[in-house]
Short mmCIF file of N, CA, C and O and ligand atoms in Angstrom, two decimals:
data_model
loop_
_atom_site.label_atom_id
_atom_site.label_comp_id
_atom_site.label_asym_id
_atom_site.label_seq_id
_atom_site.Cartn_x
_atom_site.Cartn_y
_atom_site.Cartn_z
N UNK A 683 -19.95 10.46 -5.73
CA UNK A 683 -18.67 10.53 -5.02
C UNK A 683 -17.92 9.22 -5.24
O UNK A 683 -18.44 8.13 -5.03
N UNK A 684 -16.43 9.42 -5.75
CA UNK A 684 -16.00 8.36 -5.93
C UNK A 684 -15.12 7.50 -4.51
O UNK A 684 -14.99 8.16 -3.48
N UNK A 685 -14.64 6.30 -4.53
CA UNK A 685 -13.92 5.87 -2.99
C UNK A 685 -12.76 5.91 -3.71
O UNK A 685 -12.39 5.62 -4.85
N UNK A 686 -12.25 6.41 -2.60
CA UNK A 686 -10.80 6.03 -2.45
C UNK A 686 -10.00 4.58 -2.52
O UNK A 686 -10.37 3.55 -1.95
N UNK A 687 -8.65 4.75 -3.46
CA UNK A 687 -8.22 3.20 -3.50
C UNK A 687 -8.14 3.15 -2.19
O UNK A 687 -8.09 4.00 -1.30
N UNK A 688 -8.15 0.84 -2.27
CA UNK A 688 -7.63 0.99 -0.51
C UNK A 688 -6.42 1.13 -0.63
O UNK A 688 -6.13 1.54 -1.75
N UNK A 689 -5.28 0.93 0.25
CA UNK A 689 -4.18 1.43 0.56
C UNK A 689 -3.16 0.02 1.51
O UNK A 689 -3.23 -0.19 2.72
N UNK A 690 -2.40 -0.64 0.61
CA UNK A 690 -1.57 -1.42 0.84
C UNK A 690 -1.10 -1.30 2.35
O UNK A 690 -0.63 -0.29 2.87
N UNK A 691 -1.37 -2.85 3.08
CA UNK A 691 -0.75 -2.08 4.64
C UNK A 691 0.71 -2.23 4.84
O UNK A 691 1.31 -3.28 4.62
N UNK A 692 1.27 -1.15 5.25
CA UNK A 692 2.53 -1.36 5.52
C UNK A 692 3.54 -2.43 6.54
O UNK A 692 3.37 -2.35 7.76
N UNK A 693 4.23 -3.10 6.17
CA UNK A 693 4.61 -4.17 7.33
C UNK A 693 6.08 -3.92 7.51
O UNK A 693 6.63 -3.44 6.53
N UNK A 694 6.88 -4.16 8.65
CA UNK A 694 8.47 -4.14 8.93
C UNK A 694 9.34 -4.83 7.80
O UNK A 694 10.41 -4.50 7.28
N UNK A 695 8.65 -5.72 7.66
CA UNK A 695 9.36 -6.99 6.54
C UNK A 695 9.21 -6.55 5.44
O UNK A 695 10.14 -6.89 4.70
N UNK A 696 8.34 -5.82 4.88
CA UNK A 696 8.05 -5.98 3.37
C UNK A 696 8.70 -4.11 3.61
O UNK A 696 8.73 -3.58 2.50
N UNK A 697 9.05 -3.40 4.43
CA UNK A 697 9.47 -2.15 4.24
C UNK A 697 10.80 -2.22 3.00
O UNK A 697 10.99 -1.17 2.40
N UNK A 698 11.19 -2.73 2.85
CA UNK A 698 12.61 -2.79 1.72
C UNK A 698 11.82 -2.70 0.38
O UNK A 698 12.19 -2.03 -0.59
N UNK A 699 10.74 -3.42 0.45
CA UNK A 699 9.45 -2.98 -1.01
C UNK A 699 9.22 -1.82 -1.21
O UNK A 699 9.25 -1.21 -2.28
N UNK A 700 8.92 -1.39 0.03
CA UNK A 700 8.08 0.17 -0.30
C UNK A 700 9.04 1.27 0.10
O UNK A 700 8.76 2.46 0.03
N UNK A 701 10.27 0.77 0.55
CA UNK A 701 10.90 1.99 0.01
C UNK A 701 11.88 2.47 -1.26
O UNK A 701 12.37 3.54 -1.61
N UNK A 702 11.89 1.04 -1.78
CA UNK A 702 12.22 1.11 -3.24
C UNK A 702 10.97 1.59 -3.98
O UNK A 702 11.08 2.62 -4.66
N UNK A 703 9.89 1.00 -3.92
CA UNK A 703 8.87 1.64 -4.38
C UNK A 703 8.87 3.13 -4.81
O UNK A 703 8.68 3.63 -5.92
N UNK A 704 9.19 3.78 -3.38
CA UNK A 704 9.30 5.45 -3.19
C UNK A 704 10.58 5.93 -4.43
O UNK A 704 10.22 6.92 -5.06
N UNK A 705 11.54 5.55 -4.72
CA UNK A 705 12.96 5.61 -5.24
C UNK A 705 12.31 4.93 -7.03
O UNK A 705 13.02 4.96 -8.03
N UNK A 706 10.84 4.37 -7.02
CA UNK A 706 10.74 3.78 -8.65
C UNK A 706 11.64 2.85 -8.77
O UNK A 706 12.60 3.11 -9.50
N UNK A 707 11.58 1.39 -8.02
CA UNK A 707 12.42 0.96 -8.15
C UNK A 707 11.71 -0.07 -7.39
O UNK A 707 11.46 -0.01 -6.19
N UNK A 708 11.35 -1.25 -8.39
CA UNK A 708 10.91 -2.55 -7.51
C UNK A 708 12.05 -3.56 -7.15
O UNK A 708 12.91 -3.72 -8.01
N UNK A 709 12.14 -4.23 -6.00
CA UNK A 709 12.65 -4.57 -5.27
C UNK A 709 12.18 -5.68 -4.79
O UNK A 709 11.00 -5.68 -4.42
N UNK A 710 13.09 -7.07 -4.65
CA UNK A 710 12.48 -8.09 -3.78
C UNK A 710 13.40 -8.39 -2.81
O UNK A 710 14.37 -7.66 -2.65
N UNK A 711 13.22 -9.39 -2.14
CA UNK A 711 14.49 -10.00 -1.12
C UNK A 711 15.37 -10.99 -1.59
O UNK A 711 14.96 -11.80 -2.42
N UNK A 712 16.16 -11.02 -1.31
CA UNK A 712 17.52 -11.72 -1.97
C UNK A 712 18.20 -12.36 -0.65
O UNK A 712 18.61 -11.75 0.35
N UNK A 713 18.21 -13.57 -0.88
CA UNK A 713 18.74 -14.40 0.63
C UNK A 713 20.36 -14.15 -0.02
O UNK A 713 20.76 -13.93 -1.16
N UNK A 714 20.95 -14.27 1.13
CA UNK A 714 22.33 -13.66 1.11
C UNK A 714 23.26 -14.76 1.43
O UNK A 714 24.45 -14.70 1.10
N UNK A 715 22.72 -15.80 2.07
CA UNK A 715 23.42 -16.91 2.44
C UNK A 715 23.38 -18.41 1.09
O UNK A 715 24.30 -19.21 0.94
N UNK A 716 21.68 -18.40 0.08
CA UNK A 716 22.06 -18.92 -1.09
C UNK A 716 21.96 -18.47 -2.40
O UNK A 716 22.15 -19.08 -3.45
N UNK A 717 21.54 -17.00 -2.12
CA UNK A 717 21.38 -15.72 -3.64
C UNK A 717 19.93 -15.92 -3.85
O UNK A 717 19.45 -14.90 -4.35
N UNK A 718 19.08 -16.82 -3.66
CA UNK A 718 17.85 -17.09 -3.87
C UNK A 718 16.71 -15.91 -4.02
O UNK A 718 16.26 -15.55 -2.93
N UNK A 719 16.20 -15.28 -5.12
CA UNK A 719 15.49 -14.41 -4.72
C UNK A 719 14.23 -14.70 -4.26
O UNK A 719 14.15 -15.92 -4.12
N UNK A 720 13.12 -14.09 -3.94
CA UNK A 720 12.02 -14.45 -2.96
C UNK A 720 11.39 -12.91 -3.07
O UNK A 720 11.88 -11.79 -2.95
N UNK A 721 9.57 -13.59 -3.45
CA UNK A 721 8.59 -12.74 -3.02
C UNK A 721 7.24 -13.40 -3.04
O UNK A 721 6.92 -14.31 -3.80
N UNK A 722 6.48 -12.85 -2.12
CA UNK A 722 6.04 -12.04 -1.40
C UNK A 722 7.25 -11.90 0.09
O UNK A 722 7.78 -12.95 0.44
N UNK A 723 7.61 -10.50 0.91
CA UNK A 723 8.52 -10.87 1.80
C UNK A 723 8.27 -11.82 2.94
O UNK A 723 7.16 -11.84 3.46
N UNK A 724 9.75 -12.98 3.57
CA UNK A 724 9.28 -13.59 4.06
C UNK A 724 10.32 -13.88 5.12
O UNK A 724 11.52 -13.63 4.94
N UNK A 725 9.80 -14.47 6.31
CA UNK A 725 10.96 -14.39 7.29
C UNK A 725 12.49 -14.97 7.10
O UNK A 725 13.59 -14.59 7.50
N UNK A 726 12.03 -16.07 6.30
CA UNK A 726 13.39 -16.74 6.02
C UNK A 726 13.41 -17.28 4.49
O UNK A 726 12.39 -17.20 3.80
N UNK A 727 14.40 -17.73 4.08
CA UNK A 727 14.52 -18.16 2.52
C UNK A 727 13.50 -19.59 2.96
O UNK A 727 13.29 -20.22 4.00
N UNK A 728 13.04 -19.65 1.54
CA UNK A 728 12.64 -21.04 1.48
C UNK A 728 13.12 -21.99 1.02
O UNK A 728 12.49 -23.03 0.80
N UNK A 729 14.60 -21.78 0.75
CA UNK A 729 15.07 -22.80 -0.15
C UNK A 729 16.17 -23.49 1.42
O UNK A 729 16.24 -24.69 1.69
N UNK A 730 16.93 -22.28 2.24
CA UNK A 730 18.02 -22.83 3.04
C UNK A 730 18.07 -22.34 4.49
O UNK A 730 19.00 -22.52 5.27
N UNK A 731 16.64 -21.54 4.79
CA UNK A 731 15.44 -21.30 5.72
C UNK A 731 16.79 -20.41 6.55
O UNK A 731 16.79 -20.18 7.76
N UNK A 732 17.78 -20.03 5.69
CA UNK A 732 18.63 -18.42 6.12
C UNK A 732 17.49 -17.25 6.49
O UNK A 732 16.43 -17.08 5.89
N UNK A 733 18.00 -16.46 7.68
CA UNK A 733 17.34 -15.39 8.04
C UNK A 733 17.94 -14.30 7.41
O UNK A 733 17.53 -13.14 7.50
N UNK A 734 19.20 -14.76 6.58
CA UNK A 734 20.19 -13.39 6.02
C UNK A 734 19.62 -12.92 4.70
O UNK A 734 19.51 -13.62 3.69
N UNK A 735 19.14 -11.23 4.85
CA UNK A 735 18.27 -11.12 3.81
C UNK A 735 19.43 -9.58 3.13
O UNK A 735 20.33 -8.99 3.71
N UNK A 736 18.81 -9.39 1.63
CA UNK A 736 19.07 -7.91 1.43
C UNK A 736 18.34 -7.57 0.28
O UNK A 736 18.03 -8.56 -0.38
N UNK A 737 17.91 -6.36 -0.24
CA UNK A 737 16.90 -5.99 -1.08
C UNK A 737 17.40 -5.90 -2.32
O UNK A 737 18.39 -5.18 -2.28
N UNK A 738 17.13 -6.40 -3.71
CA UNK A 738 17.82 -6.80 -4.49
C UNK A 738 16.51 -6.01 -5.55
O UNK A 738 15.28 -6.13 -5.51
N UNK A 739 17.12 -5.47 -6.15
CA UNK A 739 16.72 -4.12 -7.91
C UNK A 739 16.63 -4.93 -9.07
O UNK A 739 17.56 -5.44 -9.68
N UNK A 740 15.31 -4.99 -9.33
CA UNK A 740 15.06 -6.00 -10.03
C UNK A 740 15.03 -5.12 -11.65
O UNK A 740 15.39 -3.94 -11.60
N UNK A 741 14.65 -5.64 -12.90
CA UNK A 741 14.36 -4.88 -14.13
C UNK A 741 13.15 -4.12 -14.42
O UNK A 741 13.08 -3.21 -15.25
N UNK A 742 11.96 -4.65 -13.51
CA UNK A 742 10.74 -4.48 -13.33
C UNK A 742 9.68 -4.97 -14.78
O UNK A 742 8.47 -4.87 -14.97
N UNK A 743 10.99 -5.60 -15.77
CA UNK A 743 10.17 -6.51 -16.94
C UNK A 743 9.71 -7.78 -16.65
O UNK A 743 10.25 -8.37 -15.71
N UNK A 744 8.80 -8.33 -17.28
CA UNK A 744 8.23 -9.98 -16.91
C UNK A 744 7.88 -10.21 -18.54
O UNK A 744 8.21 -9.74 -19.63
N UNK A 745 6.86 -11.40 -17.94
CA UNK A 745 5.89 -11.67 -19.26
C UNK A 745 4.45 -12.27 -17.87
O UNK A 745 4.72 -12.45 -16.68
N UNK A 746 3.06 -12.47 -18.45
CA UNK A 746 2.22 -12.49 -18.13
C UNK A 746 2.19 -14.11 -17.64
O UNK A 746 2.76 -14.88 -18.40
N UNK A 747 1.74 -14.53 -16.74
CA UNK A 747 1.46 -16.19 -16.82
C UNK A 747 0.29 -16.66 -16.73
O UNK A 747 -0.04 -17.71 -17.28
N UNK A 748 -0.54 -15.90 -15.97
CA UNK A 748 -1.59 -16.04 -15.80
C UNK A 748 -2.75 -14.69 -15.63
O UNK A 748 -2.24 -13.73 -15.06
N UNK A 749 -3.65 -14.56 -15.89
CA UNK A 749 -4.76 -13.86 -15.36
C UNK A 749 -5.80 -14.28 -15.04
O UNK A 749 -6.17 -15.45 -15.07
N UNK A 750 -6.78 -12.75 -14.49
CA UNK A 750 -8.26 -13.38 -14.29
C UNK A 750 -8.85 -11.58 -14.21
O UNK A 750 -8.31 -10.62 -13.67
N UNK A 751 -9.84 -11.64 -14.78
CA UNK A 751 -10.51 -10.83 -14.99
C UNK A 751 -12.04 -10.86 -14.25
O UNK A 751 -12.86 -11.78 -14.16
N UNK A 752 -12.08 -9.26 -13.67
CA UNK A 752 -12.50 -8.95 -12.19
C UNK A 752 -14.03 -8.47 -13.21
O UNK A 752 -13.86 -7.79 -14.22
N UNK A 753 -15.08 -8.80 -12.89
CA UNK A 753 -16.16 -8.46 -13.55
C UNK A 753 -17.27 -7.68 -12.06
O UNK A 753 -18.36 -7.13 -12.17
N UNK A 754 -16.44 -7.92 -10.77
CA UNK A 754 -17.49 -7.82 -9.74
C UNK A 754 -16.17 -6.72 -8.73
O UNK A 754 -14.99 -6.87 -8.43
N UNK A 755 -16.95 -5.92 -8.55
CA UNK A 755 -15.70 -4.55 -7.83
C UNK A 755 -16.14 -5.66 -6.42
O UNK A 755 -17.24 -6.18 -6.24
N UNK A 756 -14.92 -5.78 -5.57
CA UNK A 756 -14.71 -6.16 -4.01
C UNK A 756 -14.13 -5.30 -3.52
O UNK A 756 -13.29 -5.78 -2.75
N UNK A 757 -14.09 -3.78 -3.57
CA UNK A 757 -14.00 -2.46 -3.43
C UNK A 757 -14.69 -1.38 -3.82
O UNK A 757 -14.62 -1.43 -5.05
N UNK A 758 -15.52 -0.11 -3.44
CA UNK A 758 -15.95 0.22 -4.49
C UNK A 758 -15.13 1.10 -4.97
O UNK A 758 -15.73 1.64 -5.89
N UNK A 759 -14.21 1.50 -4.87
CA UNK A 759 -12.82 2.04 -5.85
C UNK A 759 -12.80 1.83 -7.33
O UNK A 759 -12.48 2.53 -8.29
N UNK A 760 -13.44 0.09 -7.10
CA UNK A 760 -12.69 -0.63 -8.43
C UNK A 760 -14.53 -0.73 -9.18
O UNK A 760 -14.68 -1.27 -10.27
N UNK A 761 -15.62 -0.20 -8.47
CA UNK A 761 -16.46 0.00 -9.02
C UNK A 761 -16.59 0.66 -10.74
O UNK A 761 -17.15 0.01 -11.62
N UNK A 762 -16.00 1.99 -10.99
CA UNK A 762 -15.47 2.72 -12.07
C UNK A 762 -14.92 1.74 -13.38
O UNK A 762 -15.27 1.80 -14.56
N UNK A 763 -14.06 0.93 -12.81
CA UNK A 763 -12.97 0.28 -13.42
C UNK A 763 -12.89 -0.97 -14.03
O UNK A 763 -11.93 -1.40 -14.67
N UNK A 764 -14.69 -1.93 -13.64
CA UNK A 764 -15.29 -2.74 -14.06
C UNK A 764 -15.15 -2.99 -15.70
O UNK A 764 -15.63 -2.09 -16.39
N UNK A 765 -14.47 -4.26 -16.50
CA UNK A 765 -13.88 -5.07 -15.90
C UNK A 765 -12.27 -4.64 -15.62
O UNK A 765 -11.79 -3.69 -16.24
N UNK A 766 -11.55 -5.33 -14.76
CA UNK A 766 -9.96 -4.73 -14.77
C UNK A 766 -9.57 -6.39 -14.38
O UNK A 766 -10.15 -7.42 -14.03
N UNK A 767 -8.07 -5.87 -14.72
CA UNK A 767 -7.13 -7.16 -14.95
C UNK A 767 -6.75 -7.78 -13.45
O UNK A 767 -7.24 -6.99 -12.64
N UNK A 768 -6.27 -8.57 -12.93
CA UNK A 768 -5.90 -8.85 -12.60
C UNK A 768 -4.29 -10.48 -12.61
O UNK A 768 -4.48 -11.68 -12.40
N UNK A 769 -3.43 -10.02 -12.80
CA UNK A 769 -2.15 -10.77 -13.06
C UNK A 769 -1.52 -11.27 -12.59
O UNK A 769 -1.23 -10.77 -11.50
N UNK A 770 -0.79 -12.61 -12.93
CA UNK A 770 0.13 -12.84 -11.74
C UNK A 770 1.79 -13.02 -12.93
O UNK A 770 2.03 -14.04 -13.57
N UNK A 771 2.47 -12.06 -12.94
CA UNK A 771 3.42 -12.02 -13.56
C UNK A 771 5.19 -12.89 -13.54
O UNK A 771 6.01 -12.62 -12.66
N UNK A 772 5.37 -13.52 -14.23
CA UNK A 772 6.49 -13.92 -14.42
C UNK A 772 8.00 -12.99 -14.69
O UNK A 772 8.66 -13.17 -15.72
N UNK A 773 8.33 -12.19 -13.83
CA UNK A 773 9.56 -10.97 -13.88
C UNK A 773 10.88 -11.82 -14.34
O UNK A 773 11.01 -12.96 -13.89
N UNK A 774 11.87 -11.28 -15.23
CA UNK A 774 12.50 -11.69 -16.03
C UNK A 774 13.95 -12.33 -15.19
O UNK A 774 14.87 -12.82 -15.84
N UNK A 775 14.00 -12.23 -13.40
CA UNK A 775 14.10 -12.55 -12.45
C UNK A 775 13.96 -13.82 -11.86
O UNK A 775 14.79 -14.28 -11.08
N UNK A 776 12.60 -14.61 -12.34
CA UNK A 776 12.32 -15.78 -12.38
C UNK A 776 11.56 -15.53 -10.80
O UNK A 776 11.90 -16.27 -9.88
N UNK A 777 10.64 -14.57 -10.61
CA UNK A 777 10.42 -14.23 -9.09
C UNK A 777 9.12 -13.79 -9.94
O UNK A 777 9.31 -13.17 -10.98
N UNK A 778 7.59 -14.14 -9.47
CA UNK A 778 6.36 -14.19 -9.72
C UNK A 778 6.11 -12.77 -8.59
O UNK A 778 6.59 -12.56 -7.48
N UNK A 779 5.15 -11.94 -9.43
CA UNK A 779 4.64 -10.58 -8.18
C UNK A 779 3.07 -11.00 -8.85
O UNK A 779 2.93 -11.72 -9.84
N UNK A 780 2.09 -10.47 -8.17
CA UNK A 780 0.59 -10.01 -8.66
C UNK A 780 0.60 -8.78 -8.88
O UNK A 780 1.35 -7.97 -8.34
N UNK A 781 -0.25 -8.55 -9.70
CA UNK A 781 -0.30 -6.75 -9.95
C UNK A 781 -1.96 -6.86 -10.62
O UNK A 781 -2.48 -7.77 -11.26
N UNK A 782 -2.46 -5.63 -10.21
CA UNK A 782 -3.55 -4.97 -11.54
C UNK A 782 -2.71 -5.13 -12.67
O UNK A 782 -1.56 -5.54 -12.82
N UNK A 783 -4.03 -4.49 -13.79
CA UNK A 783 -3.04 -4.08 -15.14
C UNK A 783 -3.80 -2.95 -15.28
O UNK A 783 -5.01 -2.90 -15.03
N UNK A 784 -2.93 -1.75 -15.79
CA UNK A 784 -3.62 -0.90 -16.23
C UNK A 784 -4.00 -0.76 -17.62
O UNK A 784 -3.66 0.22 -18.29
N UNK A 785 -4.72 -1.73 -18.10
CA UNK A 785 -5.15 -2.17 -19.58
C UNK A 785 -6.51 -2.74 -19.49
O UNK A 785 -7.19 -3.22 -18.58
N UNK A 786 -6.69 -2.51 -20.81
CA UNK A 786 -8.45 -3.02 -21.52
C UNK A 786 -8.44 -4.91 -21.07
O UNK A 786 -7.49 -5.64 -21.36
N UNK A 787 -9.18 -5.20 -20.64
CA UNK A 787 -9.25 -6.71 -20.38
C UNK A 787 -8.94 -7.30 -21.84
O UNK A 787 -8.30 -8.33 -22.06
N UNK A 788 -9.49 -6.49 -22.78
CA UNK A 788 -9.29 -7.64 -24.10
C UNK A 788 -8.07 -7.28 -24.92
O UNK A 788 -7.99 -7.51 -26.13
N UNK A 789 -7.04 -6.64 -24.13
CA UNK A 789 -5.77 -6.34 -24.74
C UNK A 789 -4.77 -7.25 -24.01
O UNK A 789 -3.69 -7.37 -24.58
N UNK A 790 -4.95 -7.98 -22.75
CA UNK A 790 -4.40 -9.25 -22.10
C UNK A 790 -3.60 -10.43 -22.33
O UNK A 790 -3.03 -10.27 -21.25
N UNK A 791 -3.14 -11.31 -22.70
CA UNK A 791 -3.09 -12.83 -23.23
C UNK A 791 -1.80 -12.82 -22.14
O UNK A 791 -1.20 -11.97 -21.49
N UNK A 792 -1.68 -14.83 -22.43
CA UNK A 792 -0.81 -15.04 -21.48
C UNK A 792 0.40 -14.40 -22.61
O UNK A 792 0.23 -13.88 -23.71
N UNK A 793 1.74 -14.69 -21.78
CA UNK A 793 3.00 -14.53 -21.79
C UNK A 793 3.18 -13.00 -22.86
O UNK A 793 4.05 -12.69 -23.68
N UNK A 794 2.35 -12.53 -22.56
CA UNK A 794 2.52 -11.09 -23.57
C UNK A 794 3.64 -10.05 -22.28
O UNK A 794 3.40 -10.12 -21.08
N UNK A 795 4.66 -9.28 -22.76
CA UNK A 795 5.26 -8.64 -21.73
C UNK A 795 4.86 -7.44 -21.24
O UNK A 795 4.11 -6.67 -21.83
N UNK A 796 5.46 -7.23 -19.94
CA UNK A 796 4.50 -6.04 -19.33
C UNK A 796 6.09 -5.52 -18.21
O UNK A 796 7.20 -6.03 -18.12
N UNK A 797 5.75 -4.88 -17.85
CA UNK A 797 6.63 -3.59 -17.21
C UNK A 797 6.10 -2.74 -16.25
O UNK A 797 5.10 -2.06 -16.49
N UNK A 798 6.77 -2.73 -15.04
CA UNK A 798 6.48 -2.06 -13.88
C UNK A 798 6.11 -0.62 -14.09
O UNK A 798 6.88 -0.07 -14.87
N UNK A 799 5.09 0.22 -13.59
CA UNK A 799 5.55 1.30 -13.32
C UNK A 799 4.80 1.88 -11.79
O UNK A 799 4.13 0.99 -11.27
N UNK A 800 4.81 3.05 -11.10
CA UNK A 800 4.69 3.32 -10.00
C UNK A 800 3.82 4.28 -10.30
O UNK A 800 3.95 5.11 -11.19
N UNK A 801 2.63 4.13 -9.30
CA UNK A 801 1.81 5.26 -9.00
C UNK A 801 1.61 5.76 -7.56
O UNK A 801 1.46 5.12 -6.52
N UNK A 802 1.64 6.71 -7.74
CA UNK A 802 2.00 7.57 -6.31
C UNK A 802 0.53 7.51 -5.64
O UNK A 802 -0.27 7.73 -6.55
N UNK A 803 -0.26 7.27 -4.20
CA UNK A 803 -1.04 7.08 -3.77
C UNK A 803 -1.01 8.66 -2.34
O UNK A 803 -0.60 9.82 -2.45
N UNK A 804 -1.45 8.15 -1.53
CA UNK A 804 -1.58 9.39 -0.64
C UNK A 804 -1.26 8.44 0.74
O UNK A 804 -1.62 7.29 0.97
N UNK A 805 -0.34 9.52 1.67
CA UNK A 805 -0.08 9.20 2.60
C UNK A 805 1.70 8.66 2.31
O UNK A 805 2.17 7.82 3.07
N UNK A 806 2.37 9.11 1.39
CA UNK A 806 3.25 8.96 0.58
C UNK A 806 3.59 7.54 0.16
O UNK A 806 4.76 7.22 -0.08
N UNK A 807 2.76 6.82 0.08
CA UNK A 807 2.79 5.74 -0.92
C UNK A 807 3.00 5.04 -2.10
O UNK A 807 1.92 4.79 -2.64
N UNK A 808 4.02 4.59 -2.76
CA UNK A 808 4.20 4.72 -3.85
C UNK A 808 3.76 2.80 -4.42
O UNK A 808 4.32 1.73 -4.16
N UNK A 809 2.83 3.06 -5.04
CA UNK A 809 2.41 1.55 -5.44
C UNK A 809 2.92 1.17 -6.60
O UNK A 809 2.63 1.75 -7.64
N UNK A 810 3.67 0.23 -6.56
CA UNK A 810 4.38 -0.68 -8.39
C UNK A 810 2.77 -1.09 -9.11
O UNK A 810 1.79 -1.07 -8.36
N UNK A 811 2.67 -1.28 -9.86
CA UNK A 811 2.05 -1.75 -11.11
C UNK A 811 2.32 -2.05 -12.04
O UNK A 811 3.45 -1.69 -12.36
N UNK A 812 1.60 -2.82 -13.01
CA UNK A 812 2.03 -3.34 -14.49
C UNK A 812 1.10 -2.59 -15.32
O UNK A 812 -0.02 -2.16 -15.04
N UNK A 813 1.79 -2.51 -16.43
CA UNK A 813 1.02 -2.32 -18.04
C UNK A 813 1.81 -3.50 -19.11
O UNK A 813 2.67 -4.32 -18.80
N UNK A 814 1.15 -3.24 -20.53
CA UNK A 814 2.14 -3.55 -21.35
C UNK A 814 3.04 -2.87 -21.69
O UNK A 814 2.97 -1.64 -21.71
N UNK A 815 4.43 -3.77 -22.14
CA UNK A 815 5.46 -2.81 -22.46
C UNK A 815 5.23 -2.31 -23.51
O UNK A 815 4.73 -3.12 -24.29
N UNK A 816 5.49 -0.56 -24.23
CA UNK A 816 5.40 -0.05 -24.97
C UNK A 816 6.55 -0.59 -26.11
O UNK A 816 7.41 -1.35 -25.68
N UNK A 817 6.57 -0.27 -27.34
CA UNK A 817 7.37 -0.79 -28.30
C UNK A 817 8.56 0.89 -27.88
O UNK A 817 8.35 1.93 -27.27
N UNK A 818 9.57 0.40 -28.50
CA UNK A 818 10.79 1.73 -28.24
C UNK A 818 10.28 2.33 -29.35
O UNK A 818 9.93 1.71 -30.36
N UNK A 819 10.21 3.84 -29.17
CA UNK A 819 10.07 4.77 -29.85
C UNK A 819 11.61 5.09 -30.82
O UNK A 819 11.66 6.04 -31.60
ZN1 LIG B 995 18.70 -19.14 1.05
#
């Protein structure tokens, strides 16, 4: 029997994420008082500690900056999936997200580009993720 992923908890603040999420459409916060974008969500800008926020549509392209590769499941979800990526991406935004990757660990390197996409979870959840970007057909 396999486990179930866990399941991102939902918060008031970070709701402007996940309902772009739902729409395929990643999203961060955008301070409104110095344009500053910002993520993970947060009460106030960090640059001019404005509470004036609005949800800002990002490209959902980056390039890679860093990784680390998971050899030990801390879920057993991710038991199956041994080894898997783990990223912390540079979005073309200049706004850093973490993501899995849904790729072979040895297909990885830094600054290689990668691209959002959404997988639908249960409980209507829609989770962003990265891969590499495909070449245009
Ligand atoms: Zn600001």
């Amino acid at each position: 029997m396999s486990a179930t992923r866990p399941l991102p908890q939902q918060t008031e603040l970070a709701a402007g994420y996940w309902e772009a999420a739902r729409r395929h459409e990643l999203a961060v916060q955008r301070c409104t008082a110095c344009g500053v974008l910002r993520h993970y969500p947060q009460e106030r800008c960090p640059e001019c500690l404005s509470a004036a926020v609005e949800w800002a549509t990002l490209s959902g392209r980056g390039r890679i900056y860093t990784y680390v590769v998971a050899h030990a499941a801390f879920h057993p979800f991710f038991q199956d999936r041994l080894p898997y990526v783990v990223a912390t991406i540079d979005l073309e935004e200049g706004v850093r997200v973490v993501s899995d990757l849904d790729e072979p660990a040895d297909a990885i390197q830094i600054g290689v580009p990668v691209e959002v996409f959404f997988e639908e979870l249960e409980g209507e959840i829609t989770l962003p993720r990265f891969r590499l970007t495909k070449a245009k057909r």
